[in-house]
PDB file of C-alpha atoms in Angstrom:
ATOM      1  CA  MET A   1     -13.183 -88.298 -52.946  1.00 57.00           C
ATOM      2  CA  ALA A   2      -9.713 -86.971 -52.135  1.00 77.00           C
ATOM      3  CA  LYS A   3      -7.891 -85.247 -54.995  1.00 81.00           C
ATOM      4  CA  GLN A   4      -4.957 -87.695 -54.867  1.00 84.00           C
ATOM      5  CA  THR A   5      -7.277 -90.690 -55.025  1.00 86.00           C
ATOM      6  CA  ARG A   6      -9.293 -89.088 -57.813  1.00 87.00           C
ATOM      7  CA  ASP A   7      -6.155 -88.287 -59.814  1.00 90.00           C
ATOM      8  CA  ALA A   8      -4.736 -91.781 -59.332  1.00 92.00           C
ATOM      9  CA  GLU A   9      -8.013 -93.377 -60.422  1.00 93.00           C
ATOM     10  CA  PHE A  10      -8.193 -91.088 -63.458  1.00 94.00           C
ATOM     11  CA  THR A  11      -4.569 -91.772 -64.416  1.00 94.00           C
ATOM     12  CA  GLU A  12      -5.103 -95.520 -64.154  1.00 95.00           C
ATOM     13  CA  TYR A  13      -8.213 -95.341 -66.334  1.00 95.00           C
ATOM     14  CA  VAL A  14      -6.536 -93.207 -69.015  1.00 95.00           C
ATOM     15  CA  ALA A  15      -3.420 -95.406 -69.061  1.00 95.00           C
ATOM     16  CA  SER A  16      -5.518 -98.504 -69.629  1.00 96.00           C
ATOM     17  CA  ARG A  17      -7.911 -97.050 -72.235  1.00 95.00           C
ATOM     18  CA  SER A  18      -5.924 -94.449 -74.199  1.00 94.00           C
ATOM     19  CA  GLY A  19      -4.900 -96.939 -76.915  1.00 94.00           C
ATOM     20  CA  TRP A  20      -8.521 -97.940 -77.460  1.00 94.00           C
ATOM     21  CA  LEU A  21      -9.648 -94.290 -77.535  1.00 96.00           C
ATOM     22  CA  ARG A  22      -6.929 -93.522 -80.093  1.00 96.00           C
ATOM     23  CA  LYS A  23      -8.083 -96.339 -82.385  1.00 94.00           C
ATOM     24  CA  VAL A  24     -11.690 -95.174 -82.225  1.00 94.00           C
ATOM     25  CA  ALA A  25     -10.590 -91.582 -82.845  1.00 95.00           C
ATOM     26  CA  TYR A  26      -8.533 -92.684 -85.869  1.00 94.00           C
ATOM     27  CA  LEU A  27     -11.504 -94.514 -87.339  1.00 92.00           C
ATOM     28  CA  LEU A  28     -13.597 -91.391 -86.878  1.00 92.00           C
ATOM     29  CA  CYS A  29     -11.174 -88.917 -88.446  1.00 90.00           C
ATOM     30  CA  GLY A  30      -8.758 -91.001 -90.541  1.00 88.00           C
ATOM     31  CA  ASP A  31      -5.591 -89.250 -89.383  1.00 89.00           C
ATOM     32  CA  TRP A  32      -3.355 -90.375 -86.510  1.00 92.00           C
ATOM     33  CA  HIS A  33      -2.245 -86.852 -85.604  1.00 93.00           C
ATOM     34  CA  ARG A  34      -5.786 -85.561 -85.512  1.00 92.00           C
ATOM     35  CA  ALA A  35      -6.822 -88.684 -83.584  1.00 94.00           C
ATOM     36  CA  ASP A  36      -4.197 -87.829 -80.962  1.00 95.00           C
ATOM     37  CA  ASP A  37      -5.661 -84.317 -80.705  1.00 94.00           C
ATOM     38  CA  LEU A  38      -9.190 -85.713 -80.336  1.00 95.00           C
ATOM     39  CA  VAL A  39      -8.049 -88.114 -77.618  1.00 96.00           C
ATOM     40  CA  GLN A  40      -6.211 -85.332 -75.777  1.00 96.00           C
ATOM     41  CA  GLU A  41      -9.300 -83.138 -75.836  1.00 96.00           C
ATOM     42  CA  THR A  42     -11.451 -86.076 -74.715  1.00 96.00           C
ATOM     43  CA  ILE A  43      -9.085 -86.864 -71.846  1.00 96.00           C
ATOM     44  CA  THR A  44      -9.167 -83.219 -70.770  1.00 96.00           C
ATOM     45  CA  LYS A  45     -12.968 -83.214 -70.771  1.00 96.00           C
ATOM     46  CA  LEU A  46     -12.993 -86.495 -68.845  1.00 95.00           C
ATOM     47  CA  TYR A  47     -10.659 -85.063 -66.210  1.00 95.00           C
ATOM     48  CA  VAL A  48     -12.803 -81.965 -65.756  1.00 94.00           C
ATOM     49  CA  ASN A  49     -15.877 -84.183 -65.335  1.00 94.00           C
ATOM     50  CA  TRP A  50     -14.183 -87.122 -63.610  1.00 94.00           C
ATOM     51  CA  ALA A  51     -16.386 -86.844 -60.525  1.00 91.00           C
ATOM     52  CA  ARG A  52     -19.391 -87.641 -62.747  1.00 92.00           C
ATOM     53  CA  ALA A  53     -17.551 -90.094 -65.036  1.00 92.00           C
ATOM     54  CA  SER A  54     -16.167 -92.116 -62.122  1.00 90.00           C
ATOM     55  CA  ARG A  55     -19.703 -92.741 -60.858  1.00 91.00           C
ATOM     56  CA  MET A  56     -20.824 -94.072 -64.245  1.00 90.00           C
ATOM     57  CA  GLU A  57     -21.507 -97.772 -64.502  1.00 91.00           C
ATOM     58  CA  ASN A  58     -20.046 -97.803 -68.029  1.00 92.00           C
ATOM     59  CA  ARG A  59     -17.024 -95.490 -68.054  1.00 94.00           C
ATOM     60  CA  ASP A  60     -15.986 -96.669 -71.509  1.00 94.00           C
ATOM     61  CA  GLY A  61     -19.392 -95.705 -72.865  1.00 92.00           C
ATOM     62  CA  TYR A  62     -19.104 -92.288 -71.264  1.00 94.00           C
ATOM     63  CA  ALA A  63     -15.598 -91.779 -72.658  1.00 95.00           C
ATOM     64  CA  ARG A  64     -16.693 -92.965 -76.106  1.00 95.00           C
ATOM     65  CA  ARG A  65     -19.614 -90.539 -76.095  1.00 94.00           C
ATOM     66  CA  VAL A  66     -17.318 -87.660 -75.126  1.00 95.00           C
ATOM     67  CA  LEU A  67     -14.958 -88.657 -77.966  1.00 96.00           C
ATOM     68  CA  VAL A  68     -17.733 -88.904 -80.569  1.00 94.00           C
ATOM     69  CA  ASN A  69     -19.296 -85.615 -79.453  1.00 94.00           C
ATOM     70  CA  THR A  70     -15.882 -83.934 -79.596  1.00 94.00           C
ATOM     71  CA  PHE A  71     -15.346 -85.251 -83.122  1.00 94.00           C
ATOM     72  CA  LEU A  72     -18.800 -84.195 -84.332  1.00 92.00           C
ATOM     73  CA  ALA A  73     -18.459 -80.737 -82.738  1.00 91.00           C
ATOM     74  CA  GLU A  74     -15.103 -80.294 -84.468  1.00 88.00           C
ATOM     75  CA  GLN A  75     -16.677 -81.228 -87.800  1.00 85.00           C
ATOM     76  CA  ARG A  76     -19.267 -78.470 -87.388  1.00 82.00           C
ATOM     77  CA  SER A  77     -16.659 -75.880 -86.492  1.00 74.00           C
ATOM     78  CA  PRO A  78     -15.935 -73.282 -89.164  1.00 70.00           C
ATOM     79  CA  TRP A  79     -12.253 -73.511 -88.231  1.00 64.00           C
ATOM     80  CA  TRP A  80     -11.976 -77.135 -89.235  1.00 56.00           C
ATOM     81  CA  ARG A  81     -10.737 -77.682 -92.779  1.00 53.00           C
ATOM     82  CA  ARG A  82     -10.201 -80.970 -94.561  1.00 52.00           C
ATOM     83  CA  THR A  83      -6.911 -81.345 -96.367  1.00 48.00           C
ATOM     84  CA  VAL A  84      -6.385 -83.982 -98.993  1.00 45.00           C
ATOM     85  CA  ARG A  85      -2.931 -85.483 -99.020  1.00 49.00           C
ATOM     86  CA  SER A  86      -1.525 -86.886-102.196  1.00 49.00           C
ATOM     87  CA  GLY A  87       1.074 -89.571-102.581  1.00 49.00           C
ATOM     88  CA  THR A  88       1.758 -92.145 -99.933  1.00 47.00           C
ATOM     89  CA  ASP A  89       0.016 -92.270 -96.607  1.00 52.00           C
ATOM     90  CA  PRO A  90       2.608 -91.838 -93.826  1.00 50.00           C
ATOM     91  CA  ASP A  91       0.157 -93.340 -91.338  1.00 51.00           C
ATOM     92  CA  ALA A  92      -0.095 -96.632 -93.217  1.00 49.00           C
ATOM     93  CA  ALA A  93       1.621 -99.695 -91.806  1.00 49.00           C
ATOM     94  CA  ALA A  94       4.728-100.966 -93.607  1.00 47.00           C
ATOM     95  CA  ASP A  95       3.465-104.500 -94.044  1.00 50.00           C
ATOM     96  CA  GLY A  96       0.273-106.465 -93.541  1.00 49.00           C
ATOM     97  CA  ALA A  97      -2.062-109.027 -95.008  1.00 53.00           C
ATOM     98  CA  ASP A  98      -3.916-106.817 -97.496  1.00 60.00           C
ATOM     99  CA  LEU A  99      -2.845-103.202 -97.249  1.00 63.00           C
ATOM    100  CA  ASP A 100      -4.590-102.189-100.459  1.00 65.00           C
ATOM    101  CA  ALA A 101      -7.956-103.386 -99.161  1.00 65.00           C
ATOM    102  CA  ALA A 102      -7.354-101.745 -95.774  1.00 66.00           C
ATOM    103  CA  LEU A 103      -6.389 -98.452 -97.420  1.00 69.00           C
ATOM    104  CA  ASP A 104      -9.437 -98.651 -99.705  1.00 74.00           C
ATOM    105  CA  LEU A 105     -11.641 -99.174 -96.656  1.00 77.00           C
ATOM    106  CA  HIS A 106     -10.016 -96.257 -94.809  1.00 80.00           C
ATOM    107  CA  ARG A 107     -10.485 -93.990 -97.840  1.00 83.00           C
ATOM    108  CA  ALA A 108     -14.102 -95.073 -98.241  1.00 84.00           C
ATOM    109  CA  LEU A 109     -14.727 -94.557 -94.513  1.00 87.00           C
ATOM    110  CA  ALA A 110     -13.097 -91.115 -94.647  1.00 86.00           C
ATOM    111  CA  ALA A 111     -15.388 -90.156 -97.538  1.00 88.00           C
ATOM    112  CA  LEU A 112     -18.516 -90.700 -95.423  1.00 91.00           C
ATOM    113  CA  PRO A 113     -20.178 -87.696 -93.801  1.00 92.00           C
ATOM    114  CA  PRO A 114     -19.124 -87.355 -90.121  1.00 91.00           C
ATOM    115  CA  ARG A 115     -22.367 -88.633 -88.603  1.00 92.00           C
ATOM    116  CA  GLN A 116     -22.472 -91.701 -90.871  1.00 93.00           C
ATOM    117  CA  ARG A 117     -18.809 -92.404 -90.116  1.00 91.00           C
ATOM    118  CA  ALA A 118     -19.458 -92.124 -86.381  1.00 92.00           C
ATOM    119  CA  THR A 119     -22.431 -94.487 -86.705  1.00 94.00           C
ATOM    120  CA  VAL A 120     -20.390 -97.101 -88.599  1.00 92.00           C
ATOM    121  CA  VAL A 121     -17.508 -96.898 -86.108  1.00 92.00           C
ATOM    122  CA  LEU A 122     -19.830 -97.247 -83.123  1.00 93.00           C
ATOM    123  CA  ARG A 123     -21.904-100.059 -84.609  1.00 93.00           C
ATOM    124  CA  TYR A 124     -19.244-102.162 -86.305  1.00 89.00           C
ATOM    125  CA  TYR A 125     -15.913-101.330 -84.652  1.00 88.00           C
ATOM    126  CA  CYS A 126     -17.125-100.702 -81.114  1.00 90.00           C
ATOM    127  CA  ASP A 127     -19.796-103.414 -81.582  1.00 90.00           C
ATOM    128  CA  LEU A 128     -22.599-101.368 -80.046  1.00 91.00           C
ATOM    129  CA  SER A 129     -26.246-102.254 -80.455  1.00 93.00           C
ATOM    130  CA  ILE A 130     -28.541 -99.843 -82.287  1.00 94.00           C
ATOM    131  CA  GLU A 131     -29.849 -98.545 -78.957  1.00 94.00           C
ATOM    132  CA  GLN A 132     -26.345 -98.095 -77.498  1.00 92.00           C
ATOM    133  CA  ALA A 133     -25.168 -96.258 -80.617  1.00 92.00           C
ATOM    134  CA  ALA A 134     -28.265 -94.046 -80.469  1.00 93.00           C
ATOM    135  CA  GLU A 135     -27.478 -93.200 -76.860  1.00 91.00           C
ATOM    136  CA  ALA A 136     -23.836 -92.443 -77.683  1.00 89.00           C
ATOM    137  CA  LEU A 137     -24.853 -90.202 -80.590  1.00 91.00           C
ATOM    138  CA  GLY A 138     -27.768 -88.610 -78.745  1.00 91.00           C
ATOM    139  CA  CYS A 139     -30.311 -89.531 -81.424  1.00 93.00           C
ATOM    140  CA  SER A 140     -33.104 -92.022 -82.066  1.00 95.00           C
ATOM    141  CA  SER A 141     -32.688 -95.701 -82.952  1.00 94.00           C
ATOM    142  CA  GLY A 142     -34.339 -95.003 -86.298  1.00 95.00           C
ATOM    143  CA  ASN A 143     -31.720 -92.374 -87.042  1.00 94.00           C
ATOM    144  CA  VAL A 144     -28.942 -94.879 -86.315  1.00 95.00           C
ATOM    145  CA  LYS A 145     -30.616 -97.414 -88.600  1.00 95.00           C
ATOM    146  CA  SER A 146     -30.970 -94.954 -91.474  1.00 95.00           C
ATOM    147  CA  GLN A 147     -27.433 -93.566 -91.026  1.00 94.00           C
ATOM    148  CA  SER A 148     -26.044 -97.123 -90.936  1.00 93.00           C
ATOM    149  CA  SER A 149     -27.983 -98.134 -94.024  1.00 94.00           C
ATOM    150  CA  ARG A 150     -26.855 -95.102 -96.025  1.00 94.00           C
ATOM    151  CA  ALA A 151     -23.253 -95.485 -94.865  1.00 92.00           C
ATOM    152  CA  LEU A 152     -23.123 -99.184 -95.732  1.00 91.00           C
ATOM    153  CA  ASP A 153     -24.638 -98.513 -99.177  1.00 92.00           C
ATOM    154  CA  THR A 154     -21.999 -95.855 -99.804  1.00 89.00           C
ATOM    155  CA  LEU A 155     -19.179 -98.085 -98.564  1.00 88.00           C
ATOM    156  CA  ARG A 156     -20.364-100.992-100.718  1.00 88.00           C
ATOM    157  CA  SER A 157     -20.567 -98.815-103.824  1.00 87.00           C
ATOM    158  CA  LYS A 158     -17.130 -97.290-103.245  1.00 83.00           C
ATOM    159  CA  LEU A 159     -15.482-100.610-102.456  1.00 81.00           C
ATOM    160  CA  THR A 160     -17.091-102.582-105.290  1.00 82.00           C
ATOM    161  CA  ALA A 161     -16.466 -99.850-107.884  1.00 66.00           C
ATOM    162  CA  ARG A 162     -12.730 -99.904-107.177  1.00 56.00           C
ATOM    163  CA  PRO A 163     -11.929-103.363-108.687  1.00 53.00           C
ATOM    164  CA  ALA A 164     -13.820-102.485-111.886  1.00 48.00           C
ATOM    165  CA  VAL A 165     -11.591 -99.420-112.353  1.00 44.00           C
ATOM    166  CA  ALA A 166      -8.471-101.501-111.739  1.00 44.00           C
ATOM    167  CA  GLU A 167      -9.608-104.104-114.308  1.00 49.00           C
ATOM    168  CA  ARG A 168     -10.146-101.417-116.977  1.00 45.00           C
ATOM    169  CA  MET A 169      -6.654-100.044-116.380  1.00 39.00           C
ATOM    170  CA  SER A 170      -4.915-103.393-116.940  1.00 41.00           C
TER     171      SER A 170
END
């Protein structure tokens, strides 16, 4: 494949899928700026391996796996540090149907361990089957099932505990 053709094909793919990659990255990390960094690193890795990626039947699956692996590798890095912001969330939308519920869900999702968060995003946002999620995460189907179960239990407990606290305060 000629370099110009390869670059044009890569550019077209990235232009059409970068918004989707950014949304998935945001759901994984919970921060738009960090999501942009994850997407940039993913795009760089895709470009380096575009000869292989372009032959893939499911390019989106390949790109998603690179993104998830990049996120999980970053989580294991000793250089990565979580910062907790207080006050308002600058990444939150100005208006919407139920911002409080959306922010509660984002906080609950951010509180999950990285692997559970990745499993929930792949299964319920990306709508992957158990087997597809297992392939994307490089683990067994049973692992995806157990991670999903634990994550959903944690999300349910965090999201149902919140209204009880609000009722006690009023």
